Amino acid sequence: MIELEGLTKRYGEKTAVDDLTFTVRPGIVTGFLGPNGAGKSTTMRMMLGLDRPTSGDVRIDGRHYDRLKDPLTAIGALLDAKAMHGGRTAYNHLLCLAQSNGIPRRRVDEVLDTVGLTAVARKKAKGFSLGMGQRLGIAGALLGDPRILMFDEPVNGLDPEGIHWIRNLMKSLAGQGRTVFVSSHLMSEMALTADHLVVIGQGRLLADTSMPDFIARNSRGYVRVRTPQREAFLDALRAAGMAVAEVDGGALEVDGVPAERIGDLAAQHRVTLHELSPQQASLEEAFMQLTAESVEYHAHGAAPSDRRDGTDRPAAPPGARAGDGWGAGWEGK
Ligand code: ADP
Ligand code: MG
């Protein structure tokens, strides 16, 4: 179990982590989600005692990291894959780690086998691909057979096979009753891996919820409408009190109203419809909206609720889809 209480980190004027309070529980995969620069790595470094909190507290199974008797047997972490002693062989890298932490030598062979690096164990890590480097980093995290594991953006830059492998590894570690905490800036990745979600934006907690709850609460239902009498129907929808957004390509998107009511309204106004289709917003959109609001809050000082009128959503137009540039919008600094 990892417990954070009011955890805060400032670098000069910049608040990287802002009053985070949440608990990471055993037996499940907890996804730590947020755009680049949200404060995920800083939070993880504080969990490991690599960075000192400005205020607040983080405990690993009830203790501060530096009070743990054998830290590697309590918590294993994969932080930055680049931070590898490239000159050593994979085997020697792990052996050094084991010897300096009182871990038996046989664990080195075991973890090499777990991560599938046995065949290249005597090769220098310098020549490893990104994927092999990640596997070696994970072997290091597993070395002490810890009850808690933490991975910072473990799938970054990996090929689909590597991503699949890491996903399954995390699930199986959680299935063994361990605490698994994994960060990502990709909702799509978390949706496939995590049982529970902690979402942050600009260092602040935005959501701490089970994955099914997040989906239920955040996937917005709306209806897409196409009509050649667009302006007239737009007026009619708004006059009827419906929240409408105009999207690229000339479609209208109507929030929270059944398709039947929109069809009836069209008939009343003798408006021809070319499309009337109920839609479910993707998790990507929900996530984008959640974090875009936190970004906009800082940028313009407007309360998030001010933009929930459904008629004007510059931060996250309902027509936006994963893949049409939402990744760029994530760099909410
Ligand atoms: P994430 O891992 O979510 O991408 P980080 O924790 O790396 O976010 O960074 C959070 C914020 O803190 C960013 O704005 C980053 O520029 C800033 N930051 C991180 N480390 C430092 C540091 N050592 N000095 C100054 N600013 C930092
Ligand atoms: Mg990071």
GROMACS .gro file of C-alpha atoms and ligand atoms in nm:
model
  361
    1MET     CA    1   0.000   0.000   0.000
    2ILE     CA    2   0.116   0.351  -0.082
    3GLU     CA    3  -0.043   0.642   0.103
    4LEU     CA    4  -0.007   1.005  -0.001
    5GLU     CA    5  -0.127   1.286   0.219
    6GLY     CA    6  -0.122   1.644   0.098
    7LEU     CA    7   0.189   1.566  -0.105
    8THR     CA    8   0.324   1.884  -0.260
    9LYS     CA    9   0.639   1.972  -0.454
   10ARG     CA   10   0.738   2.319  -0.567
   11TYR     CA   11   1.033   2.407  -0.787
   12GLY     CA   12   1.065   2.781  -0.732
   13GLU     CA   13   0.744   2.937  -0.861
   14LYS     CA   14   0.631   2.614  -1.025
   15THR     CA   15   0.407   2.380  -0.828
   16ALA     CA   16   0.477   2.042  -0.988
   17VAL     CA   17   0.271   1.838  -0.739
   18ASP     CA   18  -0.017   2.012  -0.565
   19ASP     CA   19  -0.165   1.869  -0.245
   20LEU     CA   20  -0.214   1.509  -0.361
   21THR     CA   21  -0.398   1.276  -0.125
   22PHE     CA   22  -0.477   0.922  -0.235
   23THR     CA   23  -0.403   0.558  -0.154
   24VAL     CA   24  -0.269   0.290  -0.388
   25ARG     CA   25  -0.408  -0.049  -0.286
   26PRO     CA   26  -0.279  -0.404  -0.325
   27GLY     CA   27  -0.420  -0.668  -0.558
   28ILE     CA   28  -0.510  -0.434  -0.843
   29VAL     CA   29  -0.335  -0.229  -1.110
   30THR     CA   30  -0.370   0.141  -1.034
   31GLY     CA   31  -0.316   0.366  -1.333
   32PHE     CA   32  -0.161   0.708  -1.271
   33LEU     CA   33  -0.279   0.917  -1.558
   34GLY     CA   34  -0.209   1.271  -1.668
   35PRO     CA   35  -0.074   1.475  -1.956
   36ASN     CA   36   0.297   1.536  -1.996
   37GLY     CA   37   0.415   1.772  -1.726
   38ALA     CA   38   0.126   1.686  -1.492
   39GLY     CA   39   0.362   1.580  -1.213
   40LYS     CA   40   0.355   1.199  -1.236
   41SER     CA   41   0.732   1.142  -1.235
   42THR     CA   42   0.784   1.397  -0.958
   43THR     CA   43   0.522   1.219  -0.746
   44MET     CA   44   0.689   0.882  -0.809
   45ARG     CA   45   1.032   1.017  -0.724
   46MET     CA   46   0.896   1.143  -0.392
   47MET     CA   47   0.748   0.801  -0.321
   48LEU     CA   48   1.099   0.658  -0.356
   49GLY     CA   49   1.264   0.927  -0.147
   50LEU     CA   50   1.453   1.057  -0.453
   51ASP     CA   51   1.290   1.397  -0.421
   52ARG     CA   52   1.193   1.569  -0.099
   53PRO     CA   53   0.833   1.693  -0.069
   54THR     CA   54   0.786   2.065  -0.008
   55SER     CA   55   0.504   1.959   0.221
   56GLY     CA   56   0.286   1.658   0.286
   57ASP     CA   57   0.377   1.299   0.322
   58VAL     CA   58   0.407   0.969   0.138
   59ARG     CA   59   0.431   0.630   0.307
   60ILE     CA   60   0.518   0.286   0.173
   61ASP     CA   61   0.343   0.023   0.384
   62GLY     CA   62   0.320   0.276   0.664
   63ARG     CA   63   0.680   0.401   0.651
   64HIS     CA   64   0.882   0.664   0.473
   65TYR     CA   65   1.101   0.514   0.202
   66ASP     CA   66   1.423   0.595   0.386
   67ARG     CA   67   1.293   0.413   0.695
   68LEU     CA   68   1.234   0.087   0.509
   69LYS     CA   69   1.467  -0.188   0.629
   70ASP     CA   70   1.528  -0.349   0.289
   71PRO     CA   71   1.379  -0.104   0.041
   72LEU     CA   72   1.413  -0.328  -0.267
   73THR     CA   73   1.216  -0.602  -0.095
   74ALA     CA   74   0.937  -0.356  -0.012
   75ILE     CA   75   0.906  -0.160  -0.336
   76GLY     CA   76   1.053  -0.208  -0.681
   77ALA     CA   77   1.047   0.069  -0.938
   78LEU     CA   78   1.112   0.131  -1.303
   79LEU     CA   79   1.173   0.499  -1.346
   80ASP     CA   80   1.384   0.616  -1.636
   81ALA     CA   81   1.498   0.336  -1.864
   82LYS     CA   82   1.786   0.550  -1.988
   83ALA     CA   83   1.945   0.549  -1.643
   84MET     CA   84   2.118   0.216  -1.705
   85HIS     CA   85   2.480   0.124  -1.644
   86GLY     CA   86   2.542   0.045  -2.008
   87GLY     CA   87   2.895  -0.080  -1.961
   88ARG     CA   88   2.786  -0.382  -1.760
   89THR     CA   89   2.625  -0.698  -1.884
   90ALA     CA   90   2.261  -0.746  -1.795
   91TYR     CA   91   2.361  -1.021  -1.552
   92ASN     CA   92   2.627  -0.811  -1.378
   93HIS     CA   93   2.398  -0.511  -1.355
   94LEU     CA   94   2.144  -0.720  -1.167
   95LEU     CA   95   2.409  -0.900  -0.963
   96CYS     CA   96   2.552  -0.569  -0.836
   97LEU     CA   97   2.204  -0.456  -0.745
   98ALA     CA   98   2.138  -0.786  -0.566
   99GLN     CA   99   2.468  -0.789  -0.377
  100SER     CA  100   2.439  -0.433  -0.254
  101ASN     CA  101   2.090  -0.506  -0.126
  102GLY     CA  102   2.143  -0.844   0.037
  103ILE     CA  103   1.937  -1.028  -0.223
  104PRO     CA  104   2.040  -1.388  -0.305
  105ARG     CA  105   2.218  -1.445  -0.638
  106ARG     CA  106   1.958  -1.697  -0.757
  107ARG     CA  107   1.707  -1.411  -0.786
  108VAL     CA  108   1.916  -1.272  -1.072
  109ASP     CA  109   1.854  -1.583  -1.280
  110GLU     CA  110   1.490  -1.589  -1.180
  111VAL     CA  111   1.414  -1.232  -1.285
  112LEU     CA  112   1.615  -1.264  -1.608
  113ASP     CA  113   1.392  -1.557  -1.688
  114THR     CA  114   1.075  -1.368  -1.593
  115VAL     CA  115   1.154  -1.081  -1.828
  116GLY     CA  116   1.284  -1.307  -2.106
  117LEU     CA  117   1.646  -1.184  -2.110
  118THR     CA  118   1.822  -1.510  -2.017
  119ALA     CA  119   1.965  -1.553  -2.367
  120VAL     CA  120   2.127  -1.207  -2.365
  121ALA     CA  121   2.222  -1.199  -1.996
  122ARG     CA  122   2.595  -1.188  -2.076
  123LYS     CA  123   2.562  -0.908  -2.329
  124LYS     CA  124   2.630  -0.547  -2.243
  125ALA     CA  125   2.317  -0.345  -2.169
  126LYS     CA  126   2.464  -0.064  -2.382
  127GLY     CA  127   2.371  -0.254  -2.697
  128PHE     CA  128   2.016  -0.324  -2.584
  129SER     CA  129   1.714  -0.199  -2.772
  130LEU     CA  130   1.466   0.022  -2.587
  131GLY     CA  131   1.242  -0.279  -2.527
  132MET     CA  132   1.527  -0.489  -2.388
  133GLY     CA  133   1.633  -0.196  -2.170
  134GLN     CA  134   1.279  -0.174  -2.031
  135ARG     CA  135   1.283  -0.546  -1.959
  136LEU     CA  136   1.613  -0.512  -1.776
  137GLY     CA  137   1.473  -0.219  -1.575
  138ILE     CA  138   1.173  -0.430  -1.484
  139ALA     CA  139   1.400  -0.720  -1.386
  140GLY     CA  140   1.569  -0.479  -1.146
  141ALA     CA  141   1.234  -0.376  -1.002
  142LEU     CA  142   1.137  -0.741  -0.947
  143LEU     CA  143   1.472  -0.845  -0.798
  144GLY     CA  144   1.378  -0.803  -0.432
  145ASP     CA  145   1.042  -0.979  -0.485
  146PRO     CA  146   0.869  -0.667  -0.352
  147ARG     CA  147   0.502  -0.641  -0.255
  148ILE     CA  148   0.480  -0.302  -0.425
  149LEU     CA  149   0.578  -0.220  -0.783
  150MET     CA  150   0.587   0.112  -0.955
  151PHE     CA  151   0.641   0.177  -1.325
  152ASP     CA  152   0.680   0.522  -1.479
  153GLU     CA  153   0.557   0.525  -1.841
  154PRO     CA  154   0.677   0.167  -1.900
  155VAL     CA  155   0.534   0.129  -2.250
  156ASN     CA  156   0.680   0.449  -2.395
  157GLY     CA  157   0.849   0.372  -2.723
  158LEU     CA  158   0.777  -0.001  -2.712
  159ASP     CA  159   0.649  -0.209  -3.001
  160PRO     CA  160   0.304  -0.370  -2.974
  161GLU     CA  161   0.450  -0.699  -2.856
  162GLY     CA  162   0.646  -0.527  -2.578
  163ILE     CA  163   0.337  -0.330  -2.475
  164HIS     CA  164   0.131  -0.648  -2.461
  165TRP     CA  165   0.394  -0.820  -2.252
  166ILE     CA  166   0.416  -0.536  -1.999
  167ARG     CA  167   0.038  -0.519  -1.972
  168ASN     CA  168   0.014  -0.888  -1.891
  169LEU     CA  169   0.303  -0.872  -1.648
  170MET     CA  170   0.131  -0.596  -1.450
  171LYS     CA  171  -0.194  -0.783  -1.435
  172SER     CA  172  -0.023  -1.099  -1.317
  173LEU     CA  173   0.174  -0.908  -1.051
  174ALA     CA  174  -0.151  -0.757  -0.923
  175GLY     CA  175  -0.310  -1.103  -0.942
  176GLN     CA  176  -0.042  -1.222  -0.699
  177GLY     CA  177  -0.176  -0.967  -0.452
  178ARG     CA  178   0.091  -0.704  -0.510
  179THR     CA  179   0.039  -0.330  -0.527
  180VAL     CA  180   0.098  -0.217  -0.886
  181PHE     CA  181   0.119   0.155  -0.964
  182VAL     CA  182   0.180   0.251  -1.326
  183SER     CA  183   0.189   0.591  -1.491
  184SER     CA  184   0.092   0.685  -1.843
  185HIS     CA  185  -0.014   0.986  -2.044
  186LEU     CA  186  -0.234   0.762  -2.260
  187MET     CA  187  -0.593   0.690  -2.163
  188SER     CA  188  -0.611   0.414  -2.423
  189GLU     CA  189  -0.328   0.232  -2.248
  190MET     CA  190  -0.480   0.267  -1.903
  191ALA     CA  191  -0.822   0.154  -2.021
  192LEU     CA  192  -0.669  -0.181  -2.112
  193THR     CA  193  -0.451  -0.223  -1.806
  194ALA     CA  194  -0.582  -0.048  -1.497
  195ASP     CA  195  -0.850  -0.155  -1.251
  196HIS     CA  196  -0.837   0.178  -1.074
  197LEU     CA  197  -0.747   0.526  -1.197
  198VAL     CA  198  -0.582   0.823  -1.036
  199VAL     CA  199  -0.589   1.119  -1.276
  200ILE     CA  200  -0.387   1.436  -1.225
  201GLY     CA  201  -0.352   1.759  -1.421
  202GLN     CA  202  -0.119   2.046  -1.333
  203GLY     CA  203  -0.015   1.853  -1.023
  204ARG     CA  204  -0.371   1.835  -0.890
  205LEU     CA  205  -0.592   1.537  -0.827
  206LEU     CA  206  -0.874   1.526  -1.086
  207ALA     CA  207  -1.011   1.177  -1.029
  208ASP     CA  208  -0.952   0.879  -0.799
  209THR     CA  209  -1.195   0.612  -0.905
  210SER     CA  210  -1.243   0.258  -1.029
  211MET     CA  211  -1.209   0.212  -1.404
  212PRO     CA  212  -1.578   0.109  -1.450
  213ASP     CA  213  -1.689   0.413  -1.247
  214PHE     CA  214  -1.471   0.641  -1.454
  215ILE     CA  215  -1.624   0.503  -1.770
  216ALA     CA  216  -1.980   0.531  -1.639
  217ARG     CA  217  -1.935   0.884  -1.513
  218ASN     CA  218  -1.730   1.021  -1.798
  219SER     CA  219  -1.855   0.872  -2.118
  220ARG     CA  220  -2.102   1.131  -2.231
  221GLY     CA  221  -2.399   1.034  -2.443
  222TYR     CA  222  -2.492   1.265  -2.729
  223VAL     CA  223  -2.670   1.256  -3.061
  224ARG     CA  224  -2.514   1.352  -3.394
  225VAL     CA  225  -2.745   1.535  -3.632
  226ARG     CA  226  -2.698   1.628  -3.996
  227THR     CA  227  -2.944   1.844  -4.180
  228PRO     CA  228  -2.938   2.066  -4.491
  229GLN     CA  229  -3.134   2.324  -4.283
  230ARG     CA  230  -2.859   2.359  -4.031
  231GLU     CA  231  -2.904   2.720  -3.916
  232ALA     CA  232  -3.280   2.690  -3.879
  233PHE     CA  233  -3.257   2.367  -3.684
  234LEU     CA  234  -2.979   2.503  -3.464
  235ASP     CA  235  -3.215   2.785  -3.362
  236ALA     CA  236  -3.497   2.539  -3.300
  237LEU     CA  237  -3.279   2.313  -3.083
  238ARG     CA  238  -3.153   2.602  -2.879
  239ALA     CA  239  -3.501   2.750  -2.843
  240ALA     CA  240  -3.606   2.411  -2.702
  241GLY     CA  241  -3.332   2.445  -2.441
  242MET     CA  242  -3.102   2.178  -2.578
  243ALA     CA  243  -2.724   2.199  -2.554
  244VAL     CA  244  -2.588   2.192  -2.908
  245ALA     CA  245  -2.237   2.207  -3.042
  246GLU     CA  246  -2.145   2.264  -3.405
  247VAL     CA  247  -1.864   2.039  -3.519
  248ASP     CA  248  -1.636   2.029  -3.820
  249GLY     CA  249  -1.799   1.887  -4.128
  250GLY     CA  250  -2.130   2.059  -4.061
  251ALA     CA  251  -2.279   1.816  -3.809
  252LEU     CA  252  -2.450   1.918  -3.487
  253GLU     CA  253  -2.400   1.734  -3.160
  254VAL     CA  254  -2.679   1.747  -2.904
  255ASP     CA  255  -2.604   1.657  -2.543
  256GLY     CA  256  -2.810   1.447  -2.308
  257VAL     CA  257  -3.135   1.430  -2.506
  258PRO     CA  258  -3.283   1.112  -2.657
  259ALA     CA  259  -3.275   1.091  -3.038
  260GLU     CA  260  -3.656   1.065  -3.043
  261ARG     CA  261  -3.703   1.415  -2.901
  262ILE     CA  262  -3.470   1.559  -3.161
  263GLY     CA  263  -3.652   1.372  -3.439
  264ASP     CA  264  -3.988   1.500  -3.313
  265LEU     CA  265  -3.857   1.855  -3.301
  266ALA     CA  266  -3.730   1.824  -3.658
  267ALA     CA  267  -4.076   1.705  -3.770
  268GLN     CA  268  -4.246   1.997  -3.594
  269HIS     CA  269  -4.019   2.243  -3.773
  270ARG     CA  270  -4.041   2.056  -4.106
  271VAL     CA  271  -3.665   2.007  -4.101
  272THR     CA  272  -3.516   1.727  -4.314
  273LEU     CA  273  -3.264   1.509  -4.131
  274HIS     CA  274  -2.979   1.330  -4.307
  275GLU     CA  275  -2.845   1.180  -3.986
  276LEU     CA  276  -2.978   1.123  -3.635
  277SER     CA  277  -2.737   0.895  -3.454
  278PRO     CA  278  -2.683   0.838  -3.081
  279GLN     CA  279  -2.313   0.837  -2.988
  280GLN     CA  280  -2.110   0.745  -2.684
  281ALA     CA  281  -1.807   0.963  -2.620
  282SER     CA  282  -1.484   0.766  -2.593
  283LEU     CA  283  -1.277   0.752  -2.279
  284GLU     CA  284  -1.011   0.950  -2.460
  285GLU     CA  285  -1.254   1.234  -2.498
  286ALA     CA  286  -1.361   1.211  -2.135
  287PHE     CA  287  -1.001   1.219  -2.027
  288MET     CA  288  -0.915   1.503  -2.262
  289GLN     CA  289  -1.205   1.705  -2.131
  290LEU     CA  290  -1.112   1.637  -1.770
  291THR     CA  291  -0.753   1.748  -1.814
  292ALA     CA  292  -0.825   2.027  -2.063
  293GLU     CA  293  -1.043   2.187  -1.798
  294SER     CA  294  -0.763   2.179  -1.546
  295VAL     CA  295  -0.534   2.339  -1.801
  296GLU     CA  296  -0.785   2.601  -1.898
  297TYR     CA  297  -0.862   2.677  -1.536
  298HIS     CA  298  -0.506   2.793  -1.494
  299ALA     CA  299  -0.486   2.964  -1.828
  300HIS     CA  300  -0.799   3.178  -1.802
  301GLY     CA  301  -0.900   3.161  -1.437
  302ALA     CA  302  -1.256   3.060  -1.523
  303ALA     CA  303  -1.434   2.802  -1.311
  304PRO     CA  304  -1.462   2.469  -1.493
  305SER     CA  305  -1.840   2.472  -1.444
  306ASP     CA  306  -1.861   2.787  -1.657
  307ARG     CA  307  -1.779   2.583  -1.962
  308ARG     CA  308  -2.024   2.304  -1.908
  309ASP     CA  309  -2.310   2.483  -2.079
  310GLY     CA  310  -2.279   2.250  -2.373
  311THR     CA  311  -2.293   2.522  -2.634
  312ASP     CA  312  -1.932   2.619  -2.649
  313ARG     CA  313  -1.651   2.391  -2.556
  314PRO     CA  314  -1.326   2.529  -2.689
  315ALA     CA  315  -1.121   2.305  -2.462
  316ALA     CA  316  -1.271   1.977  -2.580
  317PRO     CA  317  -1.515   1.995  -2.867
  318PRO     CA  318  -1.742   1.691  -2.862
  319GLY     CA  319  -1.645   1.619  -3.219
  320ALA     CA  320  -1.279   1.580  -3.129
  321ARG     CA  321  -1.151   1.226  -3.156
  322ALA     CA  322  -0.840   1.052  -3.040
  323GLY     CA  323  -0.590   1.082  -3.318
  324ASP     CA  324  -0.689   1.424  -3.441
  325GLY     CA  325  -0.434   1.604  -3.237
  326TRP     CA  326  -0.559   1.564  -2.884
  327GLY     CA  327  -0.214   1.442  -2.788
  328ALA     CA  328  -0.071   1.784  -2.858
  329GLY     CA  329  -0.339   1.947  -2.646
  330TRP     CA  330  -0.212   1.746  -2.356
  331GLU     CA  331   0.100   1.942  -2.308
  332GLY     CA  332  -0.086   2.152  -2.057
  333LYS     CA  333   0.183   2.359  -1.902
  334ADP     P1  334   0.510   1.412  -1.581
  334ADP     O1  335   0.594   1.300  -1.533
  334ADP     O2  336   0.365   1.398  -1.545
  334ADP     O3  337   0.526   1.438  -1.727
  334ADP     P2  338   0.690   1.574  -1.423
  334ADP     O4  339   0.673   1.524  -1.283
  334ADP     O5  340   0.808   1.526  -1.496
  334ADP     O6  341   0.556   1.545  -1.505
  334ADP     O7  342   0.694   1.732  -1.421
  334ADP     C1  343   0.598   1.812  -1.358
  334ADP     C2  344   0.635   1.957  -1.369
  334ADP     O8  345   0.745   1.986  -1.284
  334ADP     C3  346   0.676   1.998  -1.509
  334ADP     O9  347   0.629   2.128  -1.533
  334ADP     C4  348   0.828   1.997  -1.501
  334ADP    O10  349   0.881   2.087  -1.594
  334ADP     C5  350   0.852   2.039  -1.358
  334ADP     N1  351   0.976   1.981  -1.305
  334ADP     C6  352   1.002   1.849  -1.289
  334ADP     N2  353   1.123   1.830  -1.235
  334ADP     C7  354   1.176   1.953  -1.217
  334ADP     C8  355   1.300   2.002  -1.164
  334ADP     N3  356   1.395   1.918  -1.118
  334ADP     N4  357   1.318   2.136  -1.160
  334ADP     C9  358   1.224   2.221  -1.205
  334ADP     N5  359   1.105   2.182  -1.255
  334ADP    C10  360   1.081   2.050  -1.262
  335MG      MG  361   0.708   1.168  -1.643
   0.00000   0.00000   0.00000
